[in-house]
């Protein structure tokens, strides 16, 4: 507790302060001077003097008067501008002055006026739909008049480079070449710029060979530096992947094998090779240094999480192909790929040609544990991979290499077909109609058939040959046993989805082919799915709606060639074996004829005389068709209709004839496939061929 004396003093001070606050206005204010406290004299504007009294107002305390200057107080944080008449500067005036200074600094920069004008031109040109063609051409001409000869100065300014890009967008080929030549020697620098790198893409997107040959060589010898640059790496890889020629790609990729390949380039007149195996065959002494250099570059990018480059995947494949199976180098490389956090490396590899092949080879050379880890890395990516030109090969490799078919079926099939989320029908239509995705299902049924692997998929067969040779020493299970186990695992899922959405599936040619293969190859109860497919044949084939509906309804399945072919295959219940010349029926038999006939019975004559007449012929030829006699009776009763259809031109034949006549009238008849004049002059058959065969089968 404070002493009483101290409390009294404190109270006295507080009272004194209160009295001073409300004291007389005549009390003089005090200001500090160089000699201490002095009296302050106020100007007439501040305090009115009492002129009537004639007496000088002395200080209350009776002190002597001292002459001092008038004290001027300024707000904290604000400085006087030196103008005695205006006093302090307001915030608005200060802000205006700052803007003025900024404008003066900008105007003092080189090409300030030109940059400002190009920005205004760009503002107009970028709104393409709001600028008439004539006005746009005038703006482009003005823009070119400004930037010509100064392009290098403009492209390194973030606000001016957009105007140059717009100029290239509306330029003529000659103007583009002029800009490309003017920028010669700076493309590596431009690639490192956040904004100027897009200018390189604008120049290359026009597919001009001369411009390409100006730009690409400027990246020679700088691959290691640029591929590790946050901005330049992407434009370098884009050039490598989509623009560079085969020779240019080889020269860029060779730099991954050592500094000597960057310093001592192959003669321009000699075609370079990036095949590391060939390079090491010519210079075996460089094997260790080339492999180490390549691995260091690859590992550096993996650690930086820059794993999406096509060039990286090409270099990784070349490195892997030159490792000895079972060597420590191969094991270390495999572990480096597997240990990538998040699996981004493997997922990115799946979508490039070299990356997908490397992933297949890793599965082929790996043990059971490696294969399990690799295939699980692709979780939630498999459906996207199935439709990719390269990614689908990894799924096929997993079918052929992983002995644990339970792991394969649980990992892959739910993602491809669906996980019970209601998207099964859409997924199945995609799997049936996509050229790449369909292989991920039908490969288990058809194998390496030509219909599944046309000439465009020749690379797929080459990879399959490669991994099949390797699996002889790395896989234990017999290929046929593995295939049958996978077919058994996928059958129930496929049949249930087909039964749930038959109309979507049979609406396309590939869908009908897919459905036929499913029924001929799967195992289990197919009755519900067969009934669902048969239900798509219901209704009157000749029925038409007068009302306009958008989108227009699909034609009846009997009017489509793929629909009739599917029904014919299912009625036959097997595949035709070219080796034996006989039909091999599936076991147990489908008995599809008995399922289909009750649905089309009412309109069977229209089927027999329409595009799907071969379906009726298949019913007559089916050995297990119960209602065959009934069908024969109906057809014989309508033999006049059948004969008319067999002799008169069909709608398709009439359409083709009209096209030929129109071409002949114009004097440019279409060339015929047959070179023989006898065959050319031979008249084409008229009428429905299927109906003719039905009549022959009936004996009428």
XYZ file of C-alpha atoms in Angstrom:
700
model
C 0.000 0.000 0.000
C 1.337 3.451 -0.971
C 2.165 5.906 1.807
C -0.380 8.599 2.611
C 2.014 11.382 1.674
C 2.343 9.977 -1.860
C -1.456 9.671 -2.182
C -1.978 13.285 -1.178
C 0.597 14.533 -3.662
C -0.991 12.511 -6.434
C -4.394 13.948 -5.607
C -3.021 17.471 -5.649
C -1.511 16.927 -9.068
C -4.783 15.615 -10.457
C -6.665 18.657 -9.118
C -4.086 21.001 -10.556
C -4.375 19.353 -13.942
C -8.146 19.730 -13.853
C -7.936 23.402 -12.967
C -5.371 24.048 -15.684
C -7.673 22.467 -18.249
C -10.419 24.934 -17.577
C -8.186 27.914 -16.783
C -8.353 31.457 -18.163
C -7.933 31.967 -21.915
C -5.360 34.610 -21.132
C -2.880 32.031 -19.823
C 0.066 32.081 -22.205
C 1.101 28.928 -24.085
C 4.698 27.948 -23.738
C 7.036 26.742 -26.408
C 10.544 25.370 -26.290
C 13.329 27.574 -27.610
C 17.042 27.248 -27.758
C 17.306 28.921 -24.318
C 14.633 26.941 -22.594
C 11.006 27.737 -21.879
C 9.943 31.049 -23.397
C 6.692 32.878 -23.855
C 4.917 32.430 -27.187
C 3.380 35.444 -28.841
C 0.249 34.733 -30.898
C -0.546 36.346 -34.246
C -3.523 38.632 -34.614
C -5.278 35.924 -36.577
C -5.051 33.530 -33.669
C -5.986 35.767 -30.751
C -7.647 39.195 -30.801
C -5.718 41.836 -28.885
C -7.577 44.117 -26.513
C -6.897 47.418 -28.338
C -9.416 49.433 -26.305
C -7.633 48.938 -23.032
C -4.330 50.215 -24.469
C -2.506 48.068 -21.956
C -0.167 45.309 -22.900
C -1.290 41.924 -21.742
C 1.423 40.630 -19.516
C 1.951 37.065 -18.530
C -0.153 35.901 -15.627
C 2.905 34.687 -13.861
C 4.566 38.059 -14.289
C 7.551 36.800 -16.254
C 9.520 39.026 -18.634
C 8.355 39.079 -22.245
C 10.643 37.474 -24.833
C 10.380 37.859 -28.600
C 9.841 34.525 -30.409
C 8.646 33.337 -33.809
C 5.136 32.121 -34.261
C 4.975 28.373 -33.604
C 3.468 26.247 -36.391
C 2.325 22.718 -35.614
C 2.061 20.052 -38.352
C 0.094 16.792 -38.208
C 2.192 13.760 -37.493
C 3.293 11.883 -40.620
C 2.702 14.815 -42.990
C 5.373 17.146 -44.289
C 4.875 20.657 -45.466
C 5.321 21.279 -49.153
C 7.000 24.526 -48.405
C 4.068 26.700 -49.470
C 3.298 29.132 -46.661
C -0.044 30.065 -48.170
C -1.562 26.543 -48.442
C -0.278 25.063 -45.206
C -0.263 21.222 -44.951
C -0.779 18.833 -47.961
C -3.968 16.697 -48.089
C -3.927 12.940 -48.757
C -5.694 13.465 -52.095
C -2.993 15.885 -53.211
C -0.264 13.483 -52.070
C -1.860 10.596 -53.966
C -2.182 12.705 -57.097
C 1.457 13.658 -56.815
C 2.452 9.992 -56.447
C 0.495 9.095 -59.590
C 2.155 11.937 -61.424
C 5.591 10.740 -60.397
C 4.765 7.155 -61.428
C 3.558 8.363 -64.829
C 6.738 10.396 -65.246
C 8.912 7.381 -64.396
C 6.976 5.204 -66.873
C 7.261 7.857 -69.563
C 11.013 8.032 -68.998
C 11.424 4.316 -69.856
C 12.541 3.296 -73.357
C 9.730 2.854 -75.915
C 7.191 4.190 -73.415
C 4.951 5.815 -76.022
C 5.175 2.838 -78.368
C 4.293 0.360 -75.626
C 1.348 2.483 -74.566
C 0.051 2.613 -78.135
C 0.484 -1.136 -78.702
C -1.506 -1.827 -75.543
C -4.381 0.274 -76.848
C -4.253 -1.533 -80.179
C -4.219 -4.883 -78.385
C -7.271 -3.909 -76.342
C -9.188 -3.445 -79.589
C -7.808 -6.449 -81.452
C -8.420 -8.963 -78.687
C -12.178 -8.379 -78.983
C -12.362 -10.154 -82.312
C -16.144 -10.184 -82.681
C -16.410 -6.437 -82.013
C -13.950 -5.312 -84.691
C -14.859 -5.381 -88.411
C -12.385 -7.103 -90.709
C -11.310 -3.899 -92.487
C -10.719 -2.051 -89.228
C -8.830 -5.028 -87.800
C -6.475 -5.056 -90.781
C -5.765 -1.350 -90.282
C -5.021 -1.944 -86.607
C -2.699 -4.844 -87.445
C -0.845 -2.749 -90.019
C -0.385 0.024 -87.477
C 0.792 -2.496 -84.889
C 3.378 -3.892 -87.304
C 4.598 -0.397 -88.140
C 5.319 0.108 -84.437
C 7.008 -3.200 -83.571
C 9.008 -3.784 -86.764
C 12.701 -3.618 -85.950
C 12.030 -3.480 -82.185
C 10.454 -6.892 -81.561
C 13.251 -7.953 -79.179
C 12.538 -4.940 -76.982
C 8.804 -5.626 -76.910
C 8.797 -9.362 -76.211
C 10.664 -9.053 -72.914
C 8.052 -6.676 -71.505
C 5.163 -8.536 -69.903
C 2.582 -5.976 -70.999
C 3.896 -5.550 -74.549
C 4.484 -9.195 -75.480
C 0.729 -9.756 -75.703
C 0.540 -7.219 -78.497
C 3.266 -9.065 -80.409
C 1.365 -12.341 -79.973
C -1.749 -10.685 -81.370
C 0.267 -9.386 -84.300
C 1.418 -12.951 -85.035
C -2.145 -14.205 -84.747
C -3.322 -11.957 -87.575
C -0.065 -11.951 -89.528
C 0.747 -13.225 -92.999
C 3.339 -16.008 -93.455
C 5.905 -13.421 -94.577
C 5.320 -11.284 -91.482
C 5.673 -14.312 -89.195
C 8.976 -15.236 -90.798
C 10.159 -11.655 -90.417
C 9.418 -11.720 -86.668
C 10.999 -15.182 -86.291
C 14.213 -13.987 -87.960
C 14.275 -10.799 -85.927
C 14.098 -12.818 -82.703
C 16.847 -15.194 -83.795
C 19.329 -15.790 -80.999
C 16.907 -15.032 -78.158
C 14.568 -18.049 -78.115
C 16.279 -19.786 -75.176
C 15.943 -16.551 -73.210
C 12.312 -16.143 -74.251
C 11.553 -19.709 -73.129
C 12.601 -18.778 -69.594
C 10.189 -15.836 -69.492
C 6.803 -16.375 -67.900
C 5.058 -14.448 -70.663
C 7.365 -14.517 -73.687
C 7.400 -18.337 -73.815
C 3.878 -18.240 -75.264
C 5.219 -16.201 -78.178
C 7.327 -19.220 -79.219
C 4.199 -21.351 -79.249
C 2.392 -18.771 -81.396
C 5.157 -18.898 -83.972
C 5.326 -22.697 -84.053
C 1.605 -23.448 -84.067
C 1.344 -22.464 -87.742
C 3.473 -25.502 -88.748
C 5.891 -23.474 -90.835
C 8.992 -25.583 -91.524
C 11.273 -22.575 -92.009
C 10.276 -21.024 -88.681
C 10.631 -24.413 -86.964
C 14.174 -24.797 -88.308
C 15.020 -21.315 -86.999
C 13.719 -21.918 -83.474
C 14.475 -25.562 -82.596
C 18.271 -25.482 -83.155
C 18.567 -22.654 -80.619
C 17.790 -25.176 -77.867
C 20.706 -27.436 -78.819
C 23.281 -27.630 -76.059
C 20.899 -26.133 -73.479
C 18.604 -29.064 -72.713
C 19.921 -29.785 -69.213
C 19.558 -26.149 -68.166
C 16.137 -25.594 -69.727
C 14.522 -28.912 -68.708
C 15.171 -27.969 -65.071
C 13.783 -24.450 -65.485
C 10.275 -23.914 -64.123
C 9.095 -21.998 -67.206
C 11.332 -23.175 -70.048
C 10.876 -26.897 -69.345
C 7.278 -26.978 -70.567
C 7.850 -25.103 -73.822
C 10.942 -27.235 -74.508
C 8.944 -30.431 -74.033
C 6.090 -29.091 -76.166
C 8.556 -28.403 -78.980
C 10.115 -31.852 -78.572
C 6.764 -33.648 -78.512
C 4.761 -31.825 -81.138
C 6.967 -29.739 -83.428
C 10.490 -31.110 -83.791
C 11.380 -33.457 -86.633
C 12.759 -36.940 -86.003
C 16.318 -35.685 -86.439
C 15.754 -32.662 -84.177
C 14.218 -34.853 -81.462
C 17.219 -37.171 -81.621
C 19.648 -34.263 -81.222
C 17.747 -32.961 -78.198
C 17.484 -36.389 -76.565
C 21.189 -37.159 -77.068
C 21.999 -34.419 -74.562
C 20.612 -36.674 -71.805
C 23.599 -38.998 -72.283
C 26.424 -36.624 -71.382
C 27.897 -33.136 -71.863
C 29.935 -34.240 -74.878
C 26.706 -34.849 -76.773
C 25.746 -31.232 -76.140
C 29.166 -29.773 -76.962
C 30.014 -31.890 -79.982
C 26.897 -32.114 -82.104
C 26.446 -34.519 -84.986
C 27.009 -32.976 -88.403
C 23.819 -31.323 -89.656
C 24.091 -33.248 -92.910
C 24.116 -36.596 -91.061
C 20.916 -37.905 -89.485
C 21.369 -38.200 -85.731
C 20.202 -41.136 -83.644
C 19.041 -41.085 -80.035
C 19.104 -44.885 -79.695
C 21.456 -45.293 -76.750
C 22.099 -48.918 -77.653
C 23.500 -47.905 -81.057
C 25.550 -45.087 -79.551
C 27.135 -47.387 -76.956
C 27.769 -50.047 -79.598
C 29.958 -47.522 -81.434
C 31.618 -46.254 -78.239
C 31.436 -48.954 -75.511
C 33.808 -47.032 -73.249
C 31.149 -44.387 -72.644
C 28.576 -46.818 -71.244
C 29.151 -46.123 -67.539
C 29.386 -42.336 -67.884
C 26.397 -42.097 -70.268
C 24.145 -44.217 -68.034
C 25.165 -42.323 -64.892
C 24.615 -38.935 -66.543
C 21.207 -40.019 -67.835
C 20.150 -41.425 -64.453
C 21.227 -38.247 -62.639
C 19.139 -36.072 -64.979
C 16.147 -38.396 -64.654
C 16.412 -38.638 -60.879
C 16.765 -34.860 -60.549
C 13.473 -34.262 -62.337
C 11.736 -37.009 -60.330
C 12.843 -35.394 -57.078
C 11.553 -32.027 -58.301
C 8.174 -33.627 -59.213
C 8.630 -32.609 -62.866
C 7.501 -35.978 -64.196
C 5.115 -35.157 -67.039
C 7.637 -34.577 -69.820
C 7.630 -36.794 -72.907
C 11.365 -36.189 -73.243
C 11.879 -37.522 -69.714
C 9.950 -40.711 -70.497
C 11.917 -41.232 -73.715
C 15.187 -40.887 -71.816
C 13.959 -43.266 -69.094
C 13.083 -45.904 -71.696
C 16.481 -45.610 -73.359
C 18.167 -45.971 -69.979
C 16.065 -49.017 -69.046
C 16.625 -50.805 -72.369
C 20.390 -50.652 -71.804
C 20.293 -52.235 -68.342
C 20.953 -55.926 -67.877
C 17.993 -57.963 -66.538
C 18.424 -58.693 -62.828
C 21.288 -56.187 -62.423
C 21.619 -53.846 -59.444
C 21.175 -50.873 -61.772
C 17.804 -52.196 -62.910
C 16.676 -52.826 -59.327
C 17.744 -49.329 -58.269
C 15.934 -47.772 -61.233
C 12.769 -49.754 -60.488
C 12.846 -48.675 -56.857
C 13.339 -45.043 -57.883
C 10.156 -45.201 -59.966
C 8.143 -47.099 -57.346
C 9.177 -44.767 -54.508
C 7.877 -41.659 -56.261
C 5.512 -40.126 -53.718
C 1.910 -40.142 -54.885
C 2.688 -42.224 -57.969
C 2.572 -39.205 -60.281
C 5.511 -40.510 -62.295
C 3.851 -43.809 -63.230
C 0.524 -42.095 -63.921
C 2.174 -39.589 -66.251
C 4.134 -42.364 -67.957
C 0.888 -44.138 -68.846
C -0.073 -41.395 -71.316
C 3.070 -41.299 -73.447
C 4.291 -43.907 -75.912
C 7.663 -44.506 -74.262
C 6.246 -44.208 -70.752
C 3.532 -46.811 -71.358
C 6.034 -49.221 -72.890
C 8.374 -48.724 -69.936
C 5.525 -49.413 -67.483
C 4.733 -52.650 -69.359
C 8.392 -53.685 -69.203
C 8.527 -52.927 -65.483
C 5.537 -55.228 -64.978
C 7.193 -57.887 -67.121
C 10.552 -57.817 -65.302
C 9.158 -57.259 -61.817
C 8.286 -59.850 -59.214
C 4.822 -60.375 -57.706
C 5.347 -57.622 -55.128
C 6.530 -55.108 -57.744
C 3.572 -55.873 -60.005
C 1.088 -55.454 -57.174
C 2.544 -52.086 -56.181
C 2.671 -50.819 -59.764
C -0.900 -51.785 -60.682
C -2.262 -50.328 -57.435
C -0.515 -47.044 -58.233
C -2.891 -46.615 -61.172
C -5.957 -46.692 -58.932
C -8.591 -44.112 -59.972
C -6.744 -43.629 -63.290
C -7.561 -46.912 -65.045
C -10.752 -45.754 -66.754
C -8.935 -42.753 -68.223
C -6.072 -45.020 -69.257
C -8.433 -47.445 -71.008
C -9.361 -44.850 -73.615
C -5.822 -43.551 -74.124
C -3.822 -44.686 -77.194
C -0.933 -45.632 -74.896
C -2.411 -46.178 -71.446
C -4.655 -49.089 -72.433
C -1.553 -51.197 -73.105
C -0.689 -51.237 -69.400
C -4.074 -52.840 -68.661
C -3.489 -55.502 -71.321
C -0.021 -56.143 -69.894
C -1.511 -56.588 -66.424
C -3.899 -59.227 -67.817
C -0.988 -61.159 -69.349
C 1.592 -60.784 -66.570
C 0.014 -60.709 -63.098
C -0.534 -64.253 -61.839
C -2.823 -63.087 -59.026
C -6.031 -62.818 -61.062
C -8.056 -61.952 -57.957
C -5.898 -58.841 -57.494
C -6.236 -57.964 -61.181
C -10.024 -58.387 -61.266
C -10.623 -56.440 -58.052
C -8.317 -53.601 -59.096
C -9.236 -53.154 -62.775
C -12.792 -54.368 -63.482
C -14.684 -52.197 -60.957
C -13.055 -49.068 -62.393
C -13.700 -50.006 -66.004
C -17.311 -51.174 -65.641
C -18.464 -49.343 -62.518
C -18.553 -49.497 -58.759
C -22.326 -49.479 -58.307
C -22.532 -45.685 -58.631
C -25.098 -45.721 -61.444
C -22.601 -45.026 -64.230
C -22.324 -48.633 -65.397
C -24.412 -48.104 -68.551
C -22.371 -45.104 -69.673
C -19.116 -46.900 -68.904
C -20.197 -49.941 -70.920
C -21.155 -47.834 -73.953
C -17.750 -46.142 -73.758
C -15.952 -49.491 -73.481
C -17.875 -50.847 -76.467
C -17.388 -47.903 -78.827
C -13.944 -46.470 -78.076
C -11.248 -48.000 -80.307
C -8.774 -48.232 -77.425
C -11.095 -48.918 -74.492
C -12.824 -51.849 -76.209
C -9.521 -53.749 -76.290
C -9.384 -53.745 -72.476
C -12.472 -56.006 -72.396
C -12.560 -57.837 -75.708
C -8.873 -58.840 -75.506
C -9.888 -61.416 -72.898
C -12.438 -62.878 -75.373
C -10.894 -62.440 -78.820
C -7.181 -62.369 -78.108
C -5.070 -60.854 -80.897
C -7.790 -60.834 -83.562
C -7.431 -58.491 -86.550
C -10.794 -56.918 -85.875
C -9.587 -55.864 -82.422
C -6.066 -54.861 -83.455
C -6.217 -53.204 -86.897
C -3.136 -51.770 -88.622
C -3.380 -48.619 -86.485
C -2.715 -50.759 -83.387
C 0.403 -52.477 -84.720
C 2.464 -51.014 -81.870
C 0.184 -52.798 -79.377
C 1.004 -56.159 -80.882
C 4.734 -55.352 -80.833
C 4.607 -54.618 -77.087
C 2.568 -57.780 -76.453
C 5.202 -59.827 -78.295
C 7.912 -58.206 -76.167
C 6.291 -58.885 -72.799
C 5.182 -62.391 -73.786
C 8.813 -63.278 -74.400
C 9.850 -61.880 -71.005
C 7.020 -63.564 -69.045
C 8.368 -66.986 -69.965
C 10.920 -66.522 -67.178
C 9.046 -64.179 -64.802
C 5.477 -65.577 -64.646
C 4.424 -68.989 -63.347
C 0.774 -69.378 -64.368
C -0.200 -70.667 -67.811
C -1.570 -67.878 -70.061
C -4.782 -69.750 -70.928
C -5.536 -70.494 -67.266
C -4.965 -66.836 -66.403
C -7.283 -65.718 -69.209
C -10.104 -68.083 -68.214
C -9.940 -66.956 -64.589
C -10.252 -63.318 -65.664
C -13.176 -64.122 -67.996
C -14.954 -65.870 -65.126
C -14.370 -62.860 -62.870
C -15.733 -60.300 -65.338
C -18.685 -62.289 -66.751
C -21.297 -61.569 -64.087
C -20.575 -57.811 -64.114
C -20.798 -57.568 -67.900
C -23.997 -59.608 -68.196
C -25.761 -57.619 -65.483
C -24.900 -54.296 -67.131
C -25.988 -55.556 -70.582
C -29.297 -56.679 -69.082
C -29.810 -53.255 -67.505
C -29.090 -51.083 -70.587
C -29.494 -53.015 -73.856
C -30.809 -50.126 -75.975
C -27.762 -47.931 -75.412
C -25.441 -50.795 -76.262
C -27.055 -51.875 -79.571
C -27.409 -48.340 -80.928
C -23.988 -48.518 -82.622
C -22.095 -50.973 -84.790
C -19.308 -51.457 -82.243
C -21.910 -51.900 -79.498
C -23.624 -54.742 -81.379
C -20.293 -56.438 -82.020
C -19.391 -56.021 -78.349
C -22.708 -57.544 -77.226
C -22.266 -60.563 -79.507
C -18.761 -61.215 -78.152
C -19.988 -60.947 -74.570
C -22.637 -63.633 -75.122
C -20.301 -65.953 -77.008
C -17.417 -65.696 -74.514
C -18.731 -65.103 -71.003
C -19.778 -67.822 -68.578
C -22.761 -68.041 -66.252
C -26.480 -67.387 -66.560
C -27.113 -65.313 -69.711
C -30.904 -65.619 -69.905
C -31.725 -62.167 -68.510
C -29.187 -60.423 -70.748
C -30.345 -62.343 -73.845
C -33.962 -61.426 -73.135
C -32.964 -57.772 -72.749
C -31.123 -57.759 -76.097
C -34.059 -59.493 -77.797
C -36.441 -56.855 -76.443
C -34.676 -54.207 -78.565
C -36.162 -55.893 -81.679
C -39.749 -55.195 -80.641
C -42.091 -52.872 -82.529
C -43.059 -52.241 -86.113
C -39.968 -51.668 -88.319
C -41.975 -49.471 -90.707
C -43.496 -47.269 -88.005
C -42.663 -43.571 -88.232
C -43.562 -40.518 -86.144
C -44.986 -37.423 -87.828
C -44.005 -35.182 -84.930
C -40.534 -33.633 -85.045
C -38.489 -34.819 -82.102
C -35.058 -33.570 -81.118
C -32.793 -35.386 -81.048
C -34.351 -37.504 -83.802
C -35.155 -41.079 -82.737
C -32.853 -43.899 -83.823
C -34.085 -46.160 -86.635
C -35.525 -49.542 -85.758
C -32.742 -52.050 -85.151
C -33.937 -54.247 -88.031
C -33.200 -51.385 -90.434
C -29.535 -51.229 -89.431
C -26.924 -53.615 -90.867
C -25.146 -54.030 -87.523
C -28.371 -54.984 -85.730
C -29.229 -57.728 -88.196
C -25.661 -59.067 -88.079
C -25.735 -59.257 -84.273
C -29.039 -61.169 -84.239
C -27.765 -63.539 -86.923
C -24.627 -64.287 -84.850
C -26.609 -64.871 -81.664
C -29.099 -67.159 -83.436
C -26.200 -69.174 -84.879
C -24.807 -69.374 -81.355
C -21.135 -69.604 -82.266
C -18.206 -68.475 -84.422
C -17.215 -69.646 -87.858
C -13.889 -71.488 -87.852
C -11.983 -70.765 -91.061
C -9.614 -73.677 -90.486
C -12.339 -76.313 -90.427
C -14.960 -74.417 -92.432
C -17.563 -75.122 -89.761
C -19.510 -73.189 -87.159
C -18.369 -73.809 -83.586
C -21.319 -73.367 -81.247
C -20.831 -72.338 -77.636
C -21.606 -74.686 -74.803
C -24.173 -74.440 -73.297
C -26.127 -73.242 -76.390
C -27.733 -69.797 -76.324
C -31.079 -70.856 -77.860
C -31.544 -67.243 -78.879
C -33.944 -68.124 -81.727
C -36.623 -69.157 -79.261
C -36.133 -65.922 -77.298
C -36.219 -63.615 -80.333
C -39.045 -65.098 -82.437
C -41.974 -64.321 -80.077
C -40.896 -60.662 -80.145
C -40.666 -60.302 -83.945
C -43.369 -62.814 -84.866
C -45.970 -60.149 -85.644
C -43.648 -58.357 -88.103
C -41.545 -61.308 -89.292
C -42.483 -60.737 -92.977
C -41.119 -57.190 -92.781
C -37.930 -58.591 -91.286
C -37.704 -61.129 -94.113
C -38.026 -58.433 -96.777
C -35.974 -55.713 -95.093
C -32.258 -55.051 -94.415
C -32.230 -57.744 -91.687
C -33.549 -60.550 -93.924
C -30.518 -62.680 -93.008
C -31.855 -62.794 -89.434
C -34.933 -64.702 -90.688
C -32.650 -66.944 -92.759
C -30.667 -67.721 -89.590
C -33.922 -68.695 -87.844
C -34.663 -71.168 -90.618
C -31.162 -72.636 -90.363
C -31.047 -72.840 -86.546
C -30.992 -76.528 -85.470
C -32.594 -75.899 -82.074
C -35.395 -73.510 -83.154
C -38.665 -74.826 -81.733
C -41.057 -72.648 -83.806
C -39.446 -73.323 -87.187
C -42.564 -74.938 -88.701
C -44.695 -72.027 -87.603
C -42.285 -69.578 -89.234
C -42.205 -71.542 -92.495
C -45.995 -71.493 -92.659
C -46.147 -67.709 -92.233
C -43.492 -67.119 -94.882
C -45.159 -69.401 -97.434
C -48.419 -67.546 -96.948
C -46.611 -64.326 -97.927
C -44.485 -65.720 -100.745
C -45.753 -63.067 -103.185
C -44.406 -60.334 -100.940
C -41.117 -62.199 -100.611
C -40.769 -62.648 -104.403
C -41.443 -58.980 -104.995
C -38.744 -58.004 -102.488
C -36.317 -60.494 -104.047
C -36.661 -59.014 -107.564
C -37.190 -55.287 -107.048
C -34.403 -52.849 -106.210
C -33.975 -52.104 -102.548
C -33.822 -48.574 -101.183
C -30.032 -48.812 -100.867
C -29.642 -50.031 -104.447
C -31.827 -47.198 -105.743
C -29.781 -44.642 -103.848
C -26.501 -45.973 -105.233
C -27.899 -46.015 -108.765
C -29.000 -42.394 -108.428
C -25.519 -41.378 -107.297
C -23.875 -43.180 -110.237
C -26.275 -41.632 -112.764
C -25.654 -38.163 -111.361
C -21.887 -38.650 -111.590
C -22.106 -39.880 -115.185
C -24.188 -36.887 -116.189
C -21.551 -34.548 -114.781
C -18.950 -36.344 -116.905
C -16.947 -37.700 -113.973
C -18.109 -41.228 -113.395
C -16.639 -42.811 -110.310
C -13.814 -45.297 -110.762
C -14.794 -48.869 -110.099
C -12.741 -51.227 -108.018
C -12.654 -53.999 -110.614
C -10.113 -53.513 -113.438
C -11.687 -56.126 -115.706
C -13.926 -54.735 -118.441
C -16.018 -57.892 -118.369
C -16.764 -57.382 -114.691
C -17.465 -53.701 -115.202
C -20.045 -54.446 -117.857
C -21.632 -57.205 -115.800
C -24.975 -55.992 -114.401
C -25.322 -55.873 -110.637
C -27.922 -58.117 -109.030
C -31.203 -56.540 -108.027
C -33.407 -57.273 -105.076
C -32.883 -58.372 -101.487
C -30.278 -61.127 -101.418
C -31.392 -62.387 -98.017
C -34.971 -62.705 -99.227
C -33.792 -64.728 -102.231
C -32.005 -67.162 -99.931
C -35.112 -67.409 -97.730
C -37.172 -68.370 -100.799
C -34.579 -70.974 -101.738
C -34.739 -72.344 -98.215
C -38.532 -72.560 -98.477
C -38.295 -74.249 -101.882
C -40.620 -71.789 -103.604
